[in-house]
Amino acid sequence: MGGPDSQPSTTLCLTSAFDDLRLVYPWLDAVATTVVTPEILSAMHVVLEEAVANVVMHGFSPGQDGTIALRFAAEPGGVTLMIEDDGKAFDPSAAALPRLAGSLAEATVGGRGLTLIRRFCPAIAYERRDGRNHLRLRFTLPIG
Amino acid sequence: MPIDVQELATGVTRVVLSGRIDISAVQAIDTAMMAVAAKAQCMVIDLTGVEFIASMGLRSLVKCAKMIRGKRGHVALLTAPNVVADVIRSSGIDDLIPLFDSDAEALAAVSLV
């Protein structure tokens, strides 16, 4: 652990245990709060929760232990979140969006995560490499 | 994650949520909301003090609304014009549960006449 002046780690490693998901928010705040606007940080929270929850809930077989690595990178004009996992292959940028229900009676309880990822992240790139999913989520910073 | 339940004289139950409805909080919210929904017939879910919601939180709203509607009751959402309203509209939830930014309109929408 670093001292009080040390920089937060730009990498966070999680297991596929559901309880690990709660580590995502303080990590994102630590790495991104001073870099992006509050509006972009809110969007990043929404997208990161959706993306990581998708992996935890759907990426692994019951009883399978998985790993998820999150990385944050600040570049000129924007920031990128990278999510790497060893779960089943899944491309959130290309998967079909679920059909919207016409009424509350027909509506499923879940299934809105992909819609939110695409709405709140303007640039999504996916690659399956070496048996792992690599998802890049880029957020553009306002000019000026 | 605070949750405040108010039984109004008009027969409407107002559920006031605040803070973050994220994965850390959603299970407790879900349990509390469903307990209230089991007894309520007309409900306004007041999200004006909520700072964050995503699809895990939306699941709770839909579950709650389905229970109320299943009893031929009425439910409405109340939000401030912020990222929470944006998430609800982007996900299409407002097509299923009416969304208002005015307390009076939300109460009127669920009140029995």
mmCIF file of C-alpha atoms in Angstrom:
data_model
loop_
_atom_site.group_PDB
_atom_site.id
_atom_site.type_symbol
_atom_site.label_atom_id
_atom_site.label_comp_id
_atom_site.label_asym_id
_atom_site.label_seq_id
_atom_site.Cartn_x
_atom_site.Cartn_y
_atom_site.Cartn_z
ATOM 1 C CA MET A 1 0.000 0.000 0.000
ATOM 2 C CA GLY A 2 1.216 3.473 -0.742
ATOM 3 C CA GLY A 3 1.256 6.513 1.518
ATOM 4 C CA PRO A 4 -1.345 9.229 1.566
ATOM 5 C CA ASP A 5 0.198 10.959 -1.451
ATOM 6 C CA SER A 6 0.457 7.854 -3.626
ATOM 7 C CA GLN A 7 -1.581 7.606 -6.812
ATOM 8 C CA PRO A 8 -4.496 5.151 -6.884
ATOM 9 C CA SER A 9 -3.802 1.997 -8.832
ATOM 10 C CA THR A 10 -5.156 2.143 -12.366
ATOM 11 C CA THR A 11 -5.735 -1.614 -12.266
ATOM 12 C CA LEU A 12 -8.302 -3.522 -10.216
ATOM 13 C CA CYS A 13 -8.466 -7.320 -10.171
ATOM 14 C CA LEU A 14 -11.720 -9.007 -9.201
ATOM 15 C CA THR A 15 -12.939 -12.537 -8.872
ATOM 16 C CA SER A 16 -16.266 -13.523 -10.395
ATOM 17 C CA ALA A 17 -17.860 -13.526 -6.938
ATOM 18 C CA PHE A 18 -20.870 -11.222 -6.879
ATOM 19 C CA ASP A 19 -19.658 -9.469 -3.737
ATOM 20 C CA ASP A 20 -16.559 -8.249 -5.571
ATOM 21 C CA LEU A 21 -18.741 -5.979 -7.712
ATOM 22 C CA ARG A 22 -18.983 -3.472 -4.885
ATOM 23 C CA LEU A 23 -15.240 -2.805 -5.207
ATOM 24 C CA VAL A 24 -15.789 -1.288 -8.639
ATOM 25 C CA TYR A 25 -17.317 2.036 -7.577
ATOM 26 C CA PRO A 26 -14.669 3.284 -5.109
ATOM 27 C CA TRP A 27 -11.932 2.207 -7.520
ATOM 28 C CA LEU A 28 -13.515 4.175 -10.374
ATOM 29 C CA ASP A 29 -13.954 7.228 -8.173
ATOM 30 C CA ALA A 30 -10.320 7.016 -7.080
ATOM 31 C CA VAL A 31 -8.881 6.841 -10.583
ATOM 32 C CA ALA A 32 -11.290 9.041 -12.521
ATOM 33 C CA THR A 33 -12.755 11.787 -10.319
ATOM 34 C CA THR A 34 -9.937 14.256 -10.937
ATOM 35 C CA VAL A 35 -9.707 13.432 -14.642
ATOM 36 C CA VAL A 36 -13.266 13.574 -15.988
ATOM 37 C CA THR A 37 -16.331 15.758 -15.500
ATOM 38 C CA PRO A 38 -19.017 14.691 -12.995
ATOM 39 C CA GLU A 39 -21.347 13.929 -15.923
ATOM 40 C CA ILE A 40 -18.822 11.613 -17.565
ATOM 41 C CA LEU A 41 -18.042 9.993 -14.219
ATOM 42 C CA SER A 42 -21.767 9.246 -13.778
ATOM 43 C CA ALA A 43 -21.879 7.679 -17.231
ATOM 44 C CA MET A 44 -18.772 5.636 -16.437
ATOM 45 C CA HIS A 45 -20.391 4.322 -13.258
ATOM 46 C CA VAL A 46 -23.480 3.191 -15.177
ATOM 47 C CA VAL A 47 -21.471 1.525 -17.941
ATOM 48 C CA LEU A 48 -18.958 -0.147 -15.653
ATOM 49 C CA GLU A 49 -21.668 -1.593 -13.397
ATOM 50 C CA GLU A 50 -23.487 -3.003 -16.424
ATOM 51 C CA ALA A 51 -20.402 -4.424 -18.083
ATOM 52 C CA VAL A 52 -18.912 -6.062 -15.005
ATOM 53 C CA ALA A 53 -22.268 -7.331 -13.729
ATOM 54 C CA ASN A 54 -22.859 -8.938 -17.137
ATOM 55 C CA VAL A 55 -19.578 -10.817 -16.841
ATOM 56 C CA VAL A 56 -20.235 -11.937 -13.266
ATOM 57 C CA MET A 57 -23.833 -13.013 -13.879
ATOM 58 C CA HIS A 58 -23.536 -14.539 -17.351
ATOM 59 C CA GLY A 59 -19.872 -15.126 -18.121
ATOM 60 C CA PHE A 60 -19.196 -18.211 -16.051
ATOM 61 C CA SER A 61 -20.744 -21.593 -15.404
ATOM 62 C CA PRO A 62 -22.134 -22.213 -11.914
ATOM 63 C CA GLY A 63 -19.270 -22.944 -9.538
ATOM 64 C CA GLN A 64 -16.642 -21.733 -11.998
ATOM 65 C CA ASP A 65 -14.046 -19.349 -10.578
ATOM 66 C CA GLY A 66 -13.343 -16.500 -12.951
ATOM 67 C CA THR A 67 -11.105 -13.468 -13.009
ATOM 68 C CA ILE A 68 -11.836 -9.935 -14.177
ATOM 69 C CA ALA A 69 -9.227 -7.208 -14.578
ATOM 70 C CA LEU A 70 -10.187 -3.547 -14.886
ATOM 71 C CA ARG A 71 -7.804 -0.913 -16.166
ATOM 72 C CA PHE A 72 -8.169 2.836 -16.467
ATOM 73 C CA ALA A 73 -6.147 4.960 -18.845
ATOM 74 C CA ALA A 74 -6.240 8.712 -19.386
ATOM 75 C CA GLU A 75 -5.217 9.880 -22.834
ATOM 76 C CA PRO A 76 -5.375 13.198 -24.650
ATOM 77 C CA GLY A 77 -9.029 14.020 -25.205
ATOM 78 C CA GLY A 78 -10.506 11.114 -23.303
ATOM 79 C CA VAL A 79 -10.292 8.193 -20.942
ATOM 80 C CA THR A 80 -10.606 4.459 -21.502
ATOM 81 C CA LEU A 81 -11.860 1.678 -19.269
ATOM 82 C CA MET A 82 -10.589 -1.769 -20.213
ATOM 83 C CA ILE A 83 -12.322 -4.880 -18.913
ATOM 84 C CA GLU A 84 -10.625 -8.217 -19.411
ATOM 85 C CA ASP A 85 -12.141 -11.512 -18.278
ATOM 86 C CA ASP A 86 -11.760 -15.236 -18.813
ATOM 87 C CA GLY A 87 -15.474 -15.952 -19.093
ATOM 88 C CA LYS A 88 -17.527 -17.074 -22.072
ATOM 89 C CA ALA A 89 -17.047 -15.096 -25.269
ATOM 90 C CA PHE A 90 -19.478 -12.181 -25.370
ATOM 91 C CA ASP A 91 -19.392 -8.994 -27.416
ATOM 92 C CA PRO A 92 -21.548 -6.264 -25.831
ATOM 93 C CA SER A 93 -21.000 -4.033 -28.852
ATOM 94 C CA ALA A 94 -22.618 -6.496 -31.266
ATOM 95 C CA ALA A 95 -25.106 -8.553 -29.246
ATOM 96 C CA ALA A 96 -28.739 -8.032 -30.196
ATOM 97 C CA LEU A 97 -30.658 -5.739 -27.894
ATOM 98 C CA PRO A 98 -33.699 -7.309 -26.249
ATOM 99 C CA ARG A 99 -37.074 -6.351 -27.667
ATOM 100 C CA LEU A 100 -38.818 -3.670 -25.633
ATOM 101 C CA ALA A 101 -41.973 -4.900 -23.930
ATOM 102 C CA GLY A 102 -45.221 -3.175 -24.816
ATOM 103 C CA SER A 103 -46.612 -3.358 -21.308
ATOM 104 C CA LEU A 104 -45.554 -3.890 -17.732
ATOM 105 C CA ALA A 105 -47.269 -7.277 -17.704
ATOM 106 C CA GLU A 106 -45.100 -8.454 -20.617
ATOM 107 C CA ALA A 107 -41.909 -6.811 -19.389
ATOM 108 C CA THR A 108 -39.046 -8.880 -18.052
ATOM 109 C CA VAL A 109 -37.491 -7.689 -14.816
ATOM 110 C CA GLY A 110 -33.975 -7.403 -16.269
ATOM 111 C CA GLY A 111 -32.289 -7.236 -19.648
ATOM 112 C CA ARG A 112 -31.603 -3.507 -19.959
ATOM 113 C CA GLY A 113 -27.872 -3.482 -19.350
ATOM 114 C CA LEU A 114 -26.727 -3.585 -22.969
ATOM 115 C CA THR A 115 -29.032 -0.716 -23.856
ATOM 116 C CA LEU A 116 -27.500 1.386 -21.100
ATOM 117 C CA ILE A 117 -23.911 0.499 -22.058
ATOM 118 C CA ARG A 118 -24.480 1.639 -25.640
ATOM 119 C CA ARG A 119 -26.397 4.749 -24.582
ATOM 120 C CA PHE A 120 -23.797 5.979 -22.102
ATOM 121 C CA CYS A 121 -20.582 4.904 -23.825
ATOM 122 C CA PRO A 122 -20.068 6.360 -27.295
ATOM 123 C CA ALA A 123 -17.143 4.127 -28.288
ATOM 124 C CA ILE A 124 -17.056 0.408 -27.524
ATOM 125 C CA ALA A 125 -14.478 -2.006 -28.907
ATOM 126 C CA TYR A 126 -14.415 -5.744 -28.276
ATOM 127 C CA GLU A 127 -11.878 -8.430 -29.013
ATOM 128 C CA ARG A 128 -11.657 -12.114 -28.063
ATOM 129 C CA ARG A 129 -7.988 -12.930 -27.629
ATOM 130 C CA ASP A 130 -6.136 -15.796 -25.943
ATOM 131 C CA GLY A 131 -9.365 -17.170 -24.525
ATOM 132 C CA ARG A 132 -10.286 -13.886 -22.861
ATOM 133 C CA ASN A 133 -12.764 -11.097 -23.528
ATOM 134 C CA HIS A 134 -11.180 -7.657 -23.977
ATOM 135 C CA LEU A 135 -13.629 -4.777 -23.826
ATOM 136 C CA ARG A 136 -12.527 -1.168 -24.317
ATOM 137 C CA LEU A 137 -14.899 1.616 -23.326
ATOM 138 C CA ARG A 138 -13.763 5.076 -24.367
ATOM 139 C CA PHE A 139 -15.235 8.313 -23.068
ATOM 140 C CA THR A 140 -14.421 11.583 -24.801
ATOM 141 C CA LEU A 141 -13.729 14.615 -22.649
ATOM 142 C CA PRO A 142 -15.326 17.941 -23.558
ATOM 143 C CA ILE A 143 -13.009 20.357 -25.352
ATOM 144 C CA GLY A 144 -11.783 23.335 -23.361
ATOM 145 C CA MET B 1 -29.375 3.319 1.358
ATOM 146 C CA PRO B 2 -32.193 5.151 3.111
ATOM 147 C CA ILE B 3 -35.790 4.256 2.306
ATOM 148 C CA ASP B 4 -38.668 6.213 3.763
ATOM 149 C CA VAL B 5 -42.262 5.031 3.449
ATOM 150 C CA GLN B 6 -45.088 7.531 3.824
ATOM 151 C CA GLU B 7 -48.764 6.582 3.880
ATOM 152 C CA LEU B 8 -50.626 9.624 2.579
ATOM 153 C CA ALA B 9 -54.197 10.496 3.522
ATOM 154 C CA THR B 10 -55.225 10.011 -0.100
ATOM 155 C CA GLY B 11 -54.423 6.302 0.130
ATOM 156 C CA VAL B 12 -51.207 6.698 -1.831
ATOM 157 C CA THR B 13 -48.007 5.138 -0.531
ATOM 158 C CA ARG B 14 -44.971 7.293 -1.208
ATOM 159 C CA VAL B 15 -41.640 5.482 -1.134
ATOM 160 C CA VAL B 16 -38.739 7.918 -0.915
ATOM 161 C CA LEU B 17 -35.343 6.550 -1.901
ATOM 162 C CA SER B 18 -32.064 8.420 -1.673
ATOM 163 C CA GLY B 19 -28.352 7.930 -2.211
ATOM 164 C CA ARG B 20 -27.024 5.302 -4.583
ATOM 165 C CA ILE B 21 -29.024 2.319 -5.840
ATOM 166 C CA ASP B 22 -25.984 0.351 -6.915
ATOM 167 C CA ILE B 23 -25.053 -3.296 -6.512
ATOM 168 C CA SER B 24 -23.988 -2.690 -2.924
ATOM 169 C CA ALA B 25 -27.421 -1.386 -1.996
ATOM 170 C CA VAL B 26 -29.845 -3.011 -4.368
ATOM 171 C CA GLN B 27 -30.590 -6.168 -2.415
ATOM 172 C CA ALA B 28 -31.694 -4.276 0.691
ATOM 173 C CA ILE B 29 -33.742 -1.877 -1.432
ATOM 174 C CA ASP B 30 -35.339 -4.726 -3.319
ATOM 175 C CA THR B 31 -36.424 -6.493 -0.134
ATOM 176 C CA ALA B 32 -37.811 -3.317 1.425
ATOM 177 C CA MET B 33 -39.608 -2.217 -1.756
ATOM 178 C CA MET B 34 -41.280 -5.575 -2.282
ATOM 179 C CA ALA B 35 -42.511 -5.625 1.319
ATOM 180 C CA VAL B 36 -44.129 -2.230 0.766
ATOM 181 C CA ALA B 37 -45.500 -3.197 -2.649
ATOM 182 C CA ALA B 38 -47.160 -6.267 -1.171
ATOM 183 C CA LYS B 39 -49.424 -3.988 0.887
ATOM 184 C CA ALA B 40 -49.773 -0.936 -1.352
ATOM 185 C CA GLN B 41 -52.346 -0.318 -4.050
ATOM 186 C CA CYS B 42 -51.238 3.115 -5.259
ATOM 187 C CA MET B 43 -47.568 4.012 -5.039
ATOM 188 C CA VAL B 44 -45.280 6.878 -5.991
ATOM 189 C CA ILE B 45 -41.605 5.944 -5.979
ATOM 190 C CA ASP B 46 -39.776 9.186 -5.287
ATOM 191 C CA LEU B 47 -36.262 9.057 -6.765
ATOM 192 C CA THR B 48 -35.495 12.782 -6.557
ATOM 193 C CA GLY B 49 -32.830 12.134 -3.902
ATOM 194 C CA VAL B 50 -31.224 9.241 -5.758
ATOM 195 C CA GLU B 51 -27.733 9.924 -7.103
ATOM 196 C CA PHE B 52 -27.195 6.738 -9.088
ATOM 197 C CA ILE B 53 -29.202 3.925 -10.608
ATOM 198 C CA ALA B 54 -28.405 1.391 -13.312
ATOM 199 C CA SER B 55 -30.017 -1.810 -14.486
ATOM 200 C CA MET B 56 -29.695 -3.637 -11.164
ATOM 201 C CA GLY B 57 -31.739 -0.881 -9.559
ATOM 202 C CA LEU B 58 -34.144 -0.742 -12.492
ATOM 203 C CA ARG B 59 -34.905 -4.418 -11.891
ATOM 204 C CA SER B 60 -36.228 -3.523 -8.453
ATOM 205 C CA LEU B 61 -38.437 -0.775 -9.845
ATOM 206 C CA VAL B 62 -39.911 -3.089 -12.475
ATOM 207 C CA LYS B 63 -40.449 -5.926 -9.972
ATOM 208 C CA CYS B 64 -42.230 -3.569 -7.610
ATOM 209 C CA ALA B 65 -44.376 -2.050 -10.364
ATOM 210 C CA LYS B 66 -45.322 -5.479 -11.725
ATOM 211 C CA MET B 67 -46.533 -6.517 -8.281
ATOM 212 C CA ILE B 68 -48.660 -3.379 -7.885
ATOM 213 C CA ARG B 69 -50.045 -3.577 -11.412
ATOM 214 C CA GLY B 70 -50.804 -7.258 -10.878
ATOM 215 C CA LYS B 71 -53.224 -6.131 -8.172
ATOM 216 C CA ARG B 72 -54.746 -3.607 -10.629
ATOM 217 C CA GLY B 73 -53.015 -0.862 -8.694
ATOM 218 C CA HIS B 74 -51.166 2.204 -9.944
ATOM 219 C CA VAL B 75 -47.530 3.190 -9.686
ATOM 220 C CA ALA B 76 -45.543 6.207 -10.873
ATOM 221 C CA LEU B 77 -41.942 7.361 -10.674
ATOM 222 C CA LEU B 78 -40.828 10.818 -9.592
ATOM 223 C CA THR B 79 -37.345 12.040 -10.546
ATOM 224 C CA ALA B 80 -35.304 15.167 -10.811
ATOM 225 C CA PRO B 81 -33.965 16.017 -14.299
ATOM 226 C CA ASN B 82 -30.632 14.295 -13.796
ATOM 227 C CA VAL B 83 -28.721 11.161 -14.744
ATOM 228 C CA VAL B 84 -31.276 9.002 -12.932
ATOM 229 C CA ALA B 85 -34.054 10.262 -15.211
ATOM 230 C CA ASP B 86 -31.715 9.782 -18.176
ATOM 231 C CA VAL B 87 -31.070 6.141 -17.213
ATOM 232 C CA ILE B 88 -34.795 5.471 -16.788
ATOM 233 C CA ARG B 89 -35.681 7.031 -20.137
ATOM 234 C CA SER B 90 -32.760 5.414 -21.965
ATOM 235 C CA SER B 91 -33.779 1.983 -20.739
ATOM 236 C CA GLY B 92 -37.399 2.456 -21.805
ATOM 237 C CA ILE B 93 -38.708 2.011 -18.271
ATOM 238 C CA ASP B 94 -40.739 5.210 -18.627
ATOM 239 C CA ASP B 95 -42.798 3.449 -21.317
ATOM 240 C CA LEU B 96 -43.824 0.902 -18.684
ATOM 241 C CA ILE B 97 -44.059 3.049 -15.546
ATOM 242 C CA PRO B 98 -45.088 6.693 -15.934
ATOM 243 C CA LEU B 99 -42.293 9.094 -15.019
ATOM 244 C CA PHE B 100 -42.859 12.606 -13.692
ATOM 245 C CA ASP B 101 -40.695 15.461 -12.494
ATOM 246 C CA SER B 102 -43.593 17.058 -10.607
ATOM 247 C CA ASP B 103 -44.745 15.648 -7.278
ATOM 248 C CA ALA B 104 -48.325 16.809 -7.850
ATOM 249 C CA GLU B 105 -48.516 15.125 -11.259
ATOM 250 C CA ALA B 106 -47.065 11.874 -9.923
ATOM 251 C CA LEU B 107 -49.567 11.815 -7.041
ATOM 252 C CA ALA B 108 -52.454 12.630 -9.368
ATOM 253 C CA ALA B 109 -51.441 9.833 -11.725
ATOM 254 C CA VAL B 110 -51.787 7.150 -9.081
ATOM 255 C CA SER B 111 -54.602 8.579 -6.989
ATOM 256 C CA LEU B 112 -57.922 6.764 -7.126
ATOM 257 C CA VAL B 113 -60.739 8.964 -8.446
#
